[in-house]
Short mmCIF file of C-alpha atoms and ligand atoms in Angstrom, two decimals:
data_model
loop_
_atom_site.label_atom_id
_atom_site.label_comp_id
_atom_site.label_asym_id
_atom_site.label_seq_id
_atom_site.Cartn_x
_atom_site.Cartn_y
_atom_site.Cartn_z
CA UNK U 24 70.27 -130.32 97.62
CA UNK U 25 67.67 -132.17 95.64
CA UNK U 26 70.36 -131.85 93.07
CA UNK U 27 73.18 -133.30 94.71
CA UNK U 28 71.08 -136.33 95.63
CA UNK U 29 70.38 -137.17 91.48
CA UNK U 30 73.63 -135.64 90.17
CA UNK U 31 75.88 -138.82 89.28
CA UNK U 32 78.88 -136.42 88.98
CA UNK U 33 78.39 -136.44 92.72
CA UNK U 34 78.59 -140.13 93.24
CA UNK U 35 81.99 -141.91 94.01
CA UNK U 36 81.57 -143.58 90.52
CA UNK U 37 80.88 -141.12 87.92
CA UNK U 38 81.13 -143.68 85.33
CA UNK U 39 77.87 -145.83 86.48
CA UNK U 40 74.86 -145.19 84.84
CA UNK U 41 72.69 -142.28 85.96
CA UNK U 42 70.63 -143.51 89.45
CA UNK U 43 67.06 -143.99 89.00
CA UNK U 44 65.16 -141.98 91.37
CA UNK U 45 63.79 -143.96 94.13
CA UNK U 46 65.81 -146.82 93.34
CA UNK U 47 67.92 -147.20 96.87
CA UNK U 48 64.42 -148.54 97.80
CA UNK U 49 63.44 -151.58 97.19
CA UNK U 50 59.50 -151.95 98.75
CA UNK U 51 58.05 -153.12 102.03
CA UNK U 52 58.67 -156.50 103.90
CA UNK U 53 56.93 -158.16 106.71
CA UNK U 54 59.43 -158.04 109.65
CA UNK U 55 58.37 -161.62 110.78
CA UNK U 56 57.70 -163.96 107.86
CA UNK U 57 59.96 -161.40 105.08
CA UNK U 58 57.02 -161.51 102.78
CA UNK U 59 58.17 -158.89 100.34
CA UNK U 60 54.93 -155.87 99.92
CA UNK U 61 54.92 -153.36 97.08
CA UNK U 62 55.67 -149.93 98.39
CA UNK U 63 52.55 -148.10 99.66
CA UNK U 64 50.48 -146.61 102.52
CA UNK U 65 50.90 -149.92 104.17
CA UNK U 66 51.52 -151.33 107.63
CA UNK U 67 50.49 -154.72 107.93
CA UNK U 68 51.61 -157.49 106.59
CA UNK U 69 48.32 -159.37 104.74
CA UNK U 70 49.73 -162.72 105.19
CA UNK U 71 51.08 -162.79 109.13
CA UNK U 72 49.30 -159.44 110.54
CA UNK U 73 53.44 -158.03 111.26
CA UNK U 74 54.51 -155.50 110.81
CA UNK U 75 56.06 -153.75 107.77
CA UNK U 76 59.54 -152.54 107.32
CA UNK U 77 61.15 -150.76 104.39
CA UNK U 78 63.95 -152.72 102.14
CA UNK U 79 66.61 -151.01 100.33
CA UNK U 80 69.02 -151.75 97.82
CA UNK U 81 72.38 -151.51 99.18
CA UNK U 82 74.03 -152.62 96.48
CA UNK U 83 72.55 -148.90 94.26
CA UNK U 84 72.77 -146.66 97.57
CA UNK U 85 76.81 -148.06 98.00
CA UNK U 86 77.26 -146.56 94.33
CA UNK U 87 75.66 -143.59 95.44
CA UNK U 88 76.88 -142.73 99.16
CA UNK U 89 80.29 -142.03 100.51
CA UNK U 90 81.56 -140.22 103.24
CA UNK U 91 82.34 -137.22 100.59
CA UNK U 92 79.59 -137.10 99.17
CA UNK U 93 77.49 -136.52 102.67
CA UNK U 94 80.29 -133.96 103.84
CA UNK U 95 79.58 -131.69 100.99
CA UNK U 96 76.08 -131.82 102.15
CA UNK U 97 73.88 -129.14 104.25
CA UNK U 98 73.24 -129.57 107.83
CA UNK U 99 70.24 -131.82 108.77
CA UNK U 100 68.83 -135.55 107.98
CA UNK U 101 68.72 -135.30 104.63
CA UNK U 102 72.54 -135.79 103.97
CA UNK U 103 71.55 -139.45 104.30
CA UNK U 104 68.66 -139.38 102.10
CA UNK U 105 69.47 -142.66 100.09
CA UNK U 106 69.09 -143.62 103.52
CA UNK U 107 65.80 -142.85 104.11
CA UNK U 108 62.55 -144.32 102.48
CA UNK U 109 61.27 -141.22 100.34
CA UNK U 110 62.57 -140.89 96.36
CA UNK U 111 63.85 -137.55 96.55
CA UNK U 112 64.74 -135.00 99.73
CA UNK U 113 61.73 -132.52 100.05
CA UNK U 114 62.25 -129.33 98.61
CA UNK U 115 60.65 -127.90 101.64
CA UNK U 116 60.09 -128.30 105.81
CA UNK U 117 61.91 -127.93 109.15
CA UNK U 118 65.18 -128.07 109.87
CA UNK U 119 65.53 -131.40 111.24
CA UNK U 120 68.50 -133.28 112.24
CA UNK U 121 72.31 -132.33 112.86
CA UNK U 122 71.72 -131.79 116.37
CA UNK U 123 74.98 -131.76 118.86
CA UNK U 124 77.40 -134.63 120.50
CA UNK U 125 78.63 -133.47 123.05
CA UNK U 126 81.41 -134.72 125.88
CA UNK U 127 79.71 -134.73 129.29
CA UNK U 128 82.96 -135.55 131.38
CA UNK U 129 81.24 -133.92 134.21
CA UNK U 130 78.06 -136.22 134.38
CA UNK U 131 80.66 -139.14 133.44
CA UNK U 132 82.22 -139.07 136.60
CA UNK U 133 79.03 -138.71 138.75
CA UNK U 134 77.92 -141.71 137.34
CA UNK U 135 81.12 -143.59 136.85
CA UNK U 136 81.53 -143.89 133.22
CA UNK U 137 84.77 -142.71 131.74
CA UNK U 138 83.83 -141.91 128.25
CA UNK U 139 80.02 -140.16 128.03
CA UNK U 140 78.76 -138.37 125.21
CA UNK U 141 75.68 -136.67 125.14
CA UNK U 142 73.41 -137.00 121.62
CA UNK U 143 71.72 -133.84 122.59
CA UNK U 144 68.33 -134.15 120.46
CA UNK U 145 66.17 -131.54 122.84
CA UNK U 146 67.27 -128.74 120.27
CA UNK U 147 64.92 -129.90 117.19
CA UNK U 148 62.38 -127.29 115.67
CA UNK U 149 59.55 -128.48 118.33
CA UNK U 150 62.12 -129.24 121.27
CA UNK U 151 62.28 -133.00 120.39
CA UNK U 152 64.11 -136.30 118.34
CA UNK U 153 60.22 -136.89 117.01
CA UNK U 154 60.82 -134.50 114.30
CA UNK U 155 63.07 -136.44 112.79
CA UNK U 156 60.51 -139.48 112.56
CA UNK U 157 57.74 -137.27 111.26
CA UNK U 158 60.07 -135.52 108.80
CA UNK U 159 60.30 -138.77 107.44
CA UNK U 160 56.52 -140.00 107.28
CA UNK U 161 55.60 -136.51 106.32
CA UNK U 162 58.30 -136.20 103.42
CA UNK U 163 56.60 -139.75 102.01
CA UNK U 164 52.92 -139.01 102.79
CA UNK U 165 53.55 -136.06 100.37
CA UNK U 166 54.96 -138.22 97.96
CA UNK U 167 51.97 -140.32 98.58
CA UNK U 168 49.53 -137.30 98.07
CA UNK U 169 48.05 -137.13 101.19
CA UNK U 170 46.55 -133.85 101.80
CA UNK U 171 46.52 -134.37 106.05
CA UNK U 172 48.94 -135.81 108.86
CA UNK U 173 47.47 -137.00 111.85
CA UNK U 174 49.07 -138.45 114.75
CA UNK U 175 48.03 -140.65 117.89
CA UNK U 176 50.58 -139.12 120.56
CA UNK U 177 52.12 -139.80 124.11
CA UNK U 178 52.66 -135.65 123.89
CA UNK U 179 55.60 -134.79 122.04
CA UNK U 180 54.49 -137.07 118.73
CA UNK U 181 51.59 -133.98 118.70
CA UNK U 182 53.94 -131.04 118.50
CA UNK U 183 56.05 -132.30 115.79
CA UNK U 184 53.48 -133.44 113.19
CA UNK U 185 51.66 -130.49 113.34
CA UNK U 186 54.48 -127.85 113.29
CA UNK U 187 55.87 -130.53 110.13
CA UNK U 188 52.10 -130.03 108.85
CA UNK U 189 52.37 -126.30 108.68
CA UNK U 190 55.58 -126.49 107.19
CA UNK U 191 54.33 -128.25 104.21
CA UNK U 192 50.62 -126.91 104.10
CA UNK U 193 49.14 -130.10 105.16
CA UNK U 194 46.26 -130.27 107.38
CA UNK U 195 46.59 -131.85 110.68
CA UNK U 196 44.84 -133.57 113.67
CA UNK U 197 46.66 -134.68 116.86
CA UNK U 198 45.18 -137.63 118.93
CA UNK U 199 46.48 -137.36 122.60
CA UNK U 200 45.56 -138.38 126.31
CA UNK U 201 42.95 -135.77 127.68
CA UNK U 202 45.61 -135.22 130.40
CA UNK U 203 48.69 -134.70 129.13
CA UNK U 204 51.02 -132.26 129.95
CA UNK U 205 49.33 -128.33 128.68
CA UNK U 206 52.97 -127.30 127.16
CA UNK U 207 52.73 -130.29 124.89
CA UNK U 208 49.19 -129.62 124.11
CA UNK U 209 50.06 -125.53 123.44
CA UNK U 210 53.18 -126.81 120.99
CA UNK U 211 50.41 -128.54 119.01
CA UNK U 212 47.67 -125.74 119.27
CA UNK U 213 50.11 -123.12 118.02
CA UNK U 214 51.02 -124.47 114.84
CA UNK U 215 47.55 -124.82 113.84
CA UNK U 216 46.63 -128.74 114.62
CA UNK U 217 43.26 -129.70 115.07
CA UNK U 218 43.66 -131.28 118.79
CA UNK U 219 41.58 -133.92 119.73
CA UNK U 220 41.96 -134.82 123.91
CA UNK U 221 40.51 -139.05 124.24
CA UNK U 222 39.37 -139.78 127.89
CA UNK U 223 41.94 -143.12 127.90
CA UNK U 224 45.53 -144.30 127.54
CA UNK U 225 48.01 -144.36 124.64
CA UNK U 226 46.91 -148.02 123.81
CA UNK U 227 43.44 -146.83 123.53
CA UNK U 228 44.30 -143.83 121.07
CA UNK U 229 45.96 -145.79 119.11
CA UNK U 230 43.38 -148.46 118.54
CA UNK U 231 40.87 -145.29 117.81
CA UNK U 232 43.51 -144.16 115.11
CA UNK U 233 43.50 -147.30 113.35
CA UNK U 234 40.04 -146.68 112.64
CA UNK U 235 40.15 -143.23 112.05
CA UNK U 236 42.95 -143.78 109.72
CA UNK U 237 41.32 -146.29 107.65
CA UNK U 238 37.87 -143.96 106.91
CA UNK U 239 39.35 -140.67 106.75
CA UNK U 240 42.66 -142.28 104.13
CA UNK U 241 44.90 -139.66 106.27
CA UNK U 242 48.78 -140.42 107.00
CA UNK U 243 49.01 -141.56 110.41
CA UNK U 244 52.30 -140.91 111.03
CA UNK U 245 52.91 -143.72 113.68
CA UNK U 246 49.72 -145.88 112.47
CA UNK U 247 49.57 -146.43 108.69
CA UNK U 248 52.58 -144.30 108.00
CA UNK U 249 54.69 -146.39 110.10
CA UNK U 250 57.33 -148.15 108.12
CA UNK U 251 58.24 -144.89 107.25
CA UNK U 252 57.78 -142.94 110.38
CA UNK U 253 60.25 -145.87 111.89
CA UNK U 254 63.17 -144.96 109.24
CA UNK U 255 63.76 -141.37 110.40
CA UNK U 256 65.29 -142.33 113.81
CA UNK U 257 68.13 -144.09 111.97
CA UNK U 258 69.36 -140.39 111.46
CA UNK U 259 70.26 -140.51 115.15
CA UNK U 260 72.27 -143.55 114.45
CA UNK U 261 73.84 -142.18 111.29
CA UNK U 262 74.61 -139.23 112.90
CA UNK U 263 76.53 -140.14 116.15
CA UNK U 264 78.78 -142.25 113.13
CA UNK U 265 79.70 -139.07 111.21
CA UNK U 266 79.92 -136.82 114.66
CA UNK U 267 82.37 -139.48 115.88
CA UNK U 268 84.46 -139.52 112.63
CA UNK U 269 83.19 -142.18 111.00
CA UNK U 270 83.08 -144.75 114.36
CA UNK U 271 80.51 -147.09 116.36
CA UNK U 272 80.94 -146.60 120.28
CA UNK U 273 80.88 -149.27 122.53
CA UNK U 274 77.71 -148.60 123.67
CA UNK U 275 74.65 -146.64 123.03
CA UNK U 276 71.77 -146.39 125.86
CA UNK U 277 68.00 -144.65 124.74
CA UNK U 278 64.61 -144.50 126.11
CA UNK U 279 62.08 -147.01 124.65
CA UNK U 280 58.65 -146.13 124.23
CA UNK U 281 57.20 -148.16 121.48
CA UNK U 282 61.22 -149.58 120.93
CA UNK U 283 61.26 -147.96 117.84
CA UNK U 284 64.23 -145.48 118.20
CA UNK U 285 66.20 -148.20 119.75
CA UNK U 286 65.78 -150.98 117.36
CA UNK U 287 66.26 -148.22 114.57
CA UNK U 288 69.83 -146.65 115.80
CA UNK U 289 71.20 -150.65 115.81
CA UNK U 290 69.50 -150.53 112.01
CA UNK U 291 71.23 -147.97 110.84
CA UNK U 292 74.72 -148.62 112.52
CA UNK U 293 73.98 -151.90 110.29
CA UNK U 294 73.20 -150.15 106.92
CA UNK U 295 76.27 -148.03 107.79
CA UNK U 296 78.54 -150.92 107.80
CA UNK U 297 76.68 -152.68 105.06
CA UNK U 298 77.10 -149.53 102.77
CA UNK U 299 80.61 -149.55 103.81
CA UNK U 300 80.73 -145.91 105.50
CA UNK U 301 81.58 -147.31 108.95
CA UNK U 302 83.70 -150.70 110.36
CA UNK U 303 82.04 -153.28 111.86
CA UNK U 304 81.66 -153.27 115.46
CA UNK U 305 79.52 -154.80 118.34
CA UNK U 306 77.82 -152.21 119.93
CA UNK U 307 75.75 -152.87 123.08
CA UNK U 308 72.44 -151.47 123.15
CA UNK U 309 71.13 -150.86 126.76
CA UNK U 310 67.51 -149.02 126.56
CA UNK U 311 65.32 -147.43 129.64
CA UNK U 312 61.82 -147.39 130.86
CA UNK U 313 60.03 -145.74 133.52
CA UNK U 314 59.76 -148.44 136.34
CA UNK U 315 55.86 -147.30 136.45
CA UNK U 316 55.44 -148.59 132.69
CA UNK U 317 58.08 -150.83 132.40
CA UNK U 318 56.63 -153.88 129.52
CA UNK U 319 60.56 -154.34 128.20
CA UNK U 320 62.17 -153.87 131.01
CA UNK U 321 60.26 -156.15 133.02
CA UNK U 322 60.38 -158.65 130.25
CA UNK U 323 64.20 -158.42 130.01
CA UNK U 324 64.61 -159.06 134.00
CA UNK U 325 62.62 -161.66 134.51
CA UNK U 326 63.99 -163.59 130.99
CA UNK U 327 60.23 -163.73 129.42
CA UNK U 328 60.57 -163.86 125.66
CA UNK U 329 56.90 -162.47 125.32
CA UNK U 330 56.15 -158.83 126.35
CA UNK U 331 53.54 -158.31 128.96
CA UNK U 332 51.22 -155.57 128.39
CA UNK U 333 50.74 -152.40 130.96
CA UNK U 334 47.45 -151.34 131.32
CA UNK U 335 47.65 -148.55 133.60
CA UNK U 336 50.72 -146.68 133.50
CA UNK U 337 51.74 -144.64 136.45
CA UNK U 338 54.96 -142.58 136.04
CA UNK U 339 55.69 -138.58 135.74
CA UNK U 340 57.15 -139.88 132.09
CA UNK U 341 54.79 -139.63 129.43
CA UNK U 342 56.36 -139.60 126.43
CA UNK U 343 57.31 -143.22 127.31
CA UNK U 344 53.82 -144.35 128.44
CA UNK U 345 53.38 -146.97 125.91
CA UNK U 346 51.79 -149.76 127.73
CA UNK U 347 51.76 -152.32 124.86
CA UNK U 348 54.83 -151.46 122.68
CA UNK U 349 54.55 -151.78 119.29
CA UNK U 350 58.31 -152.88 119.09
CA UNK U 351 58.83 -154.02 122.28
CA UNK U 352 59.67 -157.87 121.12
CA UNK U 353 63.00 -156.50 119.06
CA UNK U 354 63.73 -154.25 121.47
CA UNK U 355 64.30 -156.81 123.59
CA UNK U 356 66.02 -159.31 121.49
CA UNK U 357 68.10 -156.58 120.45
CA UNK U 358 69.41 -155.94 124.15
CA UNK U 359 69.61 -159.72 124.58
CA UNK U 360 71.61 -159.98 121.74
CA UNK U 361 74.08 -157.24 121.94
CA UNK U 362 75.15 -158.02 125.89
CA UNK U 363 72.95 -154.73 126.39
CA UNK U 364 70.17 -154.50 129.08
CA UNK U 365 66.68 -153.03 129.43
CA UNK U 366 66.55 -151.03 132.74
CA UNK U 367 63.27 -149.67 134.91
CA UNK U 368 63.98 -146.22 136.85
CA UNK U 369 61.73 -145.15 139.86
CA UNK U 370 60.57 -141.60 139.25
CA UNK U 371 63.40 -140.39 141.76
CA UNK U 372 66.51 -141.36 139.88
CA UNK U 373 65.13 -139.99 136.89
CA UNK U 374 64.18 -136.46 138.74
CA UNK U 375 67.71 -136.58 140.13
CA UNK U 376 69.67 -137.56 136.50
CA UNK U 377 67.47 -134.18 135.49
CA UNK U 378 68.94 -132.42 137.93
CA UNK U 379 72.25 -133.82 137.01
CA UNK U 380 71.89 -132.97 133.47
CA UNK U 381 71.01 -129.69 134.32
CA UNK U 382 73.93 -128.90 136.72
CA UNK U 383 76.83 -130.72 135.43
CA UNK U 384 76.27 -130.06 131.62
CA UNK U 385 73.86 -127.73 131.41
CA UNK U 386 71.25 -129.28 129.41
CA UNK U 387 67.46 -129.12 130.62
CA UNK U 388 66.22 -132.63 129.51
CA UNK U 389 62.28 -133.95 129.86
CA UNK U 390 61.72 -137.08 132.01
CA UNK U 391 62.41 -139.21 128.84
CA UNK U 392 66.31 -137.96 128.96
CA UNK U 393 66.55 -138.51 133.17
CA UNK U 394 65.17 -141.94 132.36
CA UNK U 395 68.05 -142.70 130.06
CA UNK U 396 70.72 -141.19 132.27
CA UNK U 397 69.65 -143.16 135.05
CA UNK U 398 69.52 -146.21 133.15
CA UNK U 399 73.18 -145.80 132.29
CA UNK U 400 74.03 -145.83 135.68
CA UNK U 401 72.35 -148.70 136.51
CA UNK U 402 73.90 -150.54 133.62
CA UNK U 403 77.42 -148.85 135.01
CA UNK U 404 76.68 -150.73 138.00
CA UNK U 405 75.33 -154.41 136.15
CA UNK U 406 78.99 -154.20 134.76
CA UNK U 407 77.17 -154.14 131.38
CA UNK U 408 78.70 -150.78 130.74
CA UNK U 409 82.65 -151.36 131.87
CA UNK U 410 85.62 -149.54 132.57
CA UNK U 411 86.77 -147.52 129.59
CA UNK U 412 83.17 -147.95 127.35
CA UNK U 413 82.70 -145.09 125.09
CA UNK U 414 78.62 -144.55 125.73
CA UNK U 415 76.24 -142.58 123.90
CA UNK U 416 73.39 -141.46 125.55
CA UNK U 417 70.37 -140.23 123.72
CA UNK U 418 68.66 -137.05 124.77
CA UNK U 419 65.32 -137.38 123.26
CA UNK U 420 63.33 -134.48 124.65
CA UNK U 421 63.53 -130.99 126.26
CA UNK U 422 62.69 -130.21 130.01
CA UNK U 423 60.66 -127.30 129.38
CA UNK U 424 57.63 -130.30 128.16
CA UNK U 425 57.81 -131.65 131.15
CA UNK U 426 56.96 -130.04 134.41
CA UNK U 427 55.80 -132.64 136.37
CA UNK U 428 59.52 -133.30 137.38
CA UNK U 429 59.28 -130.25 139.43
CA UNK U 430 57.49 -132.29 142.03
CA UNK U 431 60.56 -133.43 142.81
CA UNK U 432 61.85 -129.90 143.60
CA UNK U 433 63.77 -129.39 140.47
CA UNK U 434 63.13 -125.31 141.18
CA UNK U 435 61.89 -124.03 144.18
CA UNK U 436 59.62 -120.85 144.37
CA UNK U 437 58.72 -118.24 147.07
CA UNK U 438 55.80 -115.16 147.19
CA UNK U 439 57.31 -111.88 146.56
CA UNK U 440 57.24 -110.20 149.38
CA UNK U 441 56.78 -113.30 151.85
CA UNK U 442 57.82 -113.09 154.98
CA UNK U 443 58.96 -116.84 154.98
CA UNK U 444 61.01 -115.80 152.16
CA UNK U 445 64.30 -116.24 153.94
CA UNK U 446 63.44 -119.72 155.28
CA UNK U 447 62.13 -120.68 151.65
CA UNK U 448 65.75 -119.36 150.05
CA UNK U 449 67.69 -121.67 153.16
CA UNK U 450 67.32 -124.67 151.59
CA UNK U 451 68.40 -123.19 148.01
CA UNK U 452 71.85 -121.84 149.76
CA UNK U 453 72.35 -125.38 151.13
CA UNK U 454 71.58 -126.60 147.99
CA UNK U 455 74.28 -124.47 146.62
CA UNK U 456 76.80 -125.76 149.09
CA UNK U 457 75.70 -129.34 147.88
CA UNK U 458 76.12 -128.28 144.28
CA UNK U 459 79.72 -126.73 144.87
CA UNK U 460 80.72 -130.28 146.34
CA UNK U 461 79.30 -131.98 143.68
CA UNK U 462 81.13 -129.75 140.79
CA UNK U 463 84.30 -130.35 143.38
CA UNK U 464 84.74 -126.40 143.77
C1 PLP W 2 58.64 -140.96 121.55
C2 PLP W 2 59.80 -140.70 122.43
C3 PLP W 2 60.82 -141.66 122.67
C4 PLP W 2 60.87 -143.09 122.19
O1 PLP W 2 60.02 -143.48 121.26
P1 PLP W 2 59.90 -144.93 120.61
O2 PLP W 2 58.43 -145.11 120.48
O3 PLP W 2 60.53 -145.94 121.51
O4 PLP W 2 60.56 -144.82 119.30
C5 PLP W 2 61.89 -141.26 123.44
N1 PLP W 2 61.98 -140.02 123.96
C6 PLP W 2 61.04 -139.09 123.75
C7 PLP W 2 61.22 -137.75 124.37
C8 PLP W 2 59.92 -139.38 122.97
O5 PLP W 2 59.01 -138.42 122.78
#
């Protein structure tokens, strides 16, 4: 594969001059005041303090790509590597990327949107879409020489680096809230991090990291490896393009933590078109929060243009704790700006789009995925989704993270041998009769 990305016979014009490698990118620029940074460990912009994005040159990478070329190409997110901020594929690592879109007619119609697809992301290596951002920062930090990944993580950051970590015989130490969920903690244990539990909230580990990361000079994933970190959820984006043959949708509705998955999917439907691989299109962007840390969301319905920090976050969905998102200012003008919406969901619509997920499509989603289902349906009901929309909703994470949903009696559970056992397996027969009305048996 590494081949295929530096063969020129490969490109659509075999008569240009042979690519340089590394040269669809172009450096770092601040996000806010553009000033252009050479390429590097670097997050910061020294001039405004904001942050750093990568540039690439379009006009190389359009000599380069076409929708051939990345059809002749294996599974996963490297078929859009002159897409991505590293100089060459890695010749080794997980199998990221290339995960399923599927139809969910079923769930469409309980929720009252003709046309849903489901971007079905809980089947990467470690059960979530962050392995395709720390493929990304991992691929680069190697290219860096960094000789350790580290991580500050709402839970399912954790899992990924380190399992990317062992892939590549790095070293690694995950940074996560002393009580997160244990699965997420195991996924991290088991690959060999070095787990490190901080009495406080995402805000505060990240503020540690910073620290960490600038004495111990190890990639940070999300904190000095950022820029780069950011570019891998674009493969979401480029993905649902190709899956779709080569087509926006109408609209596309995701979780926002930190906003950076959301911002990136609207970046890369952008580089698509500006590449020429896709039409032009305006596609509305609606994202979802948990109402009990809810910065954007509460931002977006009140019509603030600044984002007001959550210090305390109280919701059963972690992976989207971030009380002080990082990108939380573009998320927002990004649903502004497409006729999207940012949407807060109460812990009980998002247990119940779980269960929907579950029963109607059979897909076991964490609390990140019943956060974005609900939100569609809320957006169904705003009129910002309309009749005939085709929607794709992201499914960021896998259930079996998460169990706090089953508070919300996602599974019930009886003693062997109980003697209450038939009154505990009553309400599960009703539930069955509920379940046959709802699949219209
Ligand atoms: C991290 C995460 C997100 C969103 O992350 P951003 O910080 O907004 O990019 C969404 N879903 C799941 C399951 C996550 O773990």
């Amino acid at each position: 594969m590494t081949a295929t990305f530096l063969d020129r016979t490969s490109g659509p014009s075999p008569t240009a001059p042979a690519p340089v490698p590394g040269a669809h990118v172009a450096g770092l620029a601040c996000k806010n005041c553009r000033r252009p940074q050479e390429l590097g460990a670097f997050f910061v912009c020294p001039a405004c303090f904001g942050p750093l994005e990568v540039v690439y040159d379009y006009d190389v990478i359009r000599g380069l790509l076409s929708r051939d070329v990345i059809a002749a190409r294996p599974a996963g997110i490297w078929r859009y590597a002159e897409l991505l901020p590293v100089t060459a594929p890695p010749a080794r690592g997980l199998a990221v990327g290339s995960s399923p879109l599927v139809a969910a007619p079923r769930l469409g119609d309980a929720i009252g949107i003709d046309n849903l697809w489901l971007k079905d992301d809980t089947r990467n290596p470690t059960l979530s879409f962050k392995d395709r951002v720390v493929a990304v920062a991992a691929a680069r930090a190697v290219e860096f020489g960094f000789d350790t990944l580290a991580c500050a993580s709402t839970g399912n950051l954790a899992g990924a680096t380190a399992a990317a970590a062992a892939a590549l015989g790095l070293r690694s130490f995950v940074f996560v809230p002393w009580d997160l969920e244990p699965a997420k903690i195991d996924h991290a244990l088991a690959y060999g991090a070095t787990v490190v539990p901080v009495k406080g909230t995402y805000d505060d580990i990240n503020r540690l990291c910073l620290e960490i990361a600038d004495e111990e000079g190890w990639a940070f994933v999300n904190v000095n490896m950022r820029p780069f970190y950011a570019e891998g959820s674009k493969t979401l984006g480029f993905e649902i393009a190709e899956q779709l043959g080569w087509r926006l949708p109408d609209v596309i509705v995701s979780p926002i933590a930190s906003g950076s998955l959301f911002t990136k999917v609207a970046r890369a439907f952008r580089e698509l078109v500006e590449v020429g691989l896709v039409e032009p299109k305006e596609v509305r962007f609606v994202g979802g929060q948990a109402a009990g840390c809810s910065p954007v969301a509460t931002a977006f319905g009140s019509g603030a243009s600044e984002i007001t920090p959550v210090r305390v976050p109280d919701t059963i969905v972690r992976s989207l704790s971030i009380g002080s998102p990082a990108d939380g200012r573009y998320a927002l003008e990004l649903a502004r700006g497409t006729g999207g919406s940012v949407e807060g969901v109460t812990d009980e619509p998002t247990a119940e789009a779980i269960r929907r997920l579950g029963r109607l499509e059979g897909l076991f989603a964490e609390t990140a995925g019943g956060v974005t289902i609900a939100a569609a349906e809320q957006a169904r009901r705003a009129g910002v989704i309309r009749d005939g929309d085709e929607v794709v909703a992201l499914i960021t994470g896998n259930g079996v993270k998460t169990p706090d949903a089953r508070r919300f009696g996602l599974a019930e559970s009886v003693e062997a041998g109980d003697p209450g056992l038939a009154r505990a397996i009553a309400p599960t027969y009703r539930d069955f009769e509920a379940l046959k009305g709802e699949r219209g048996v």
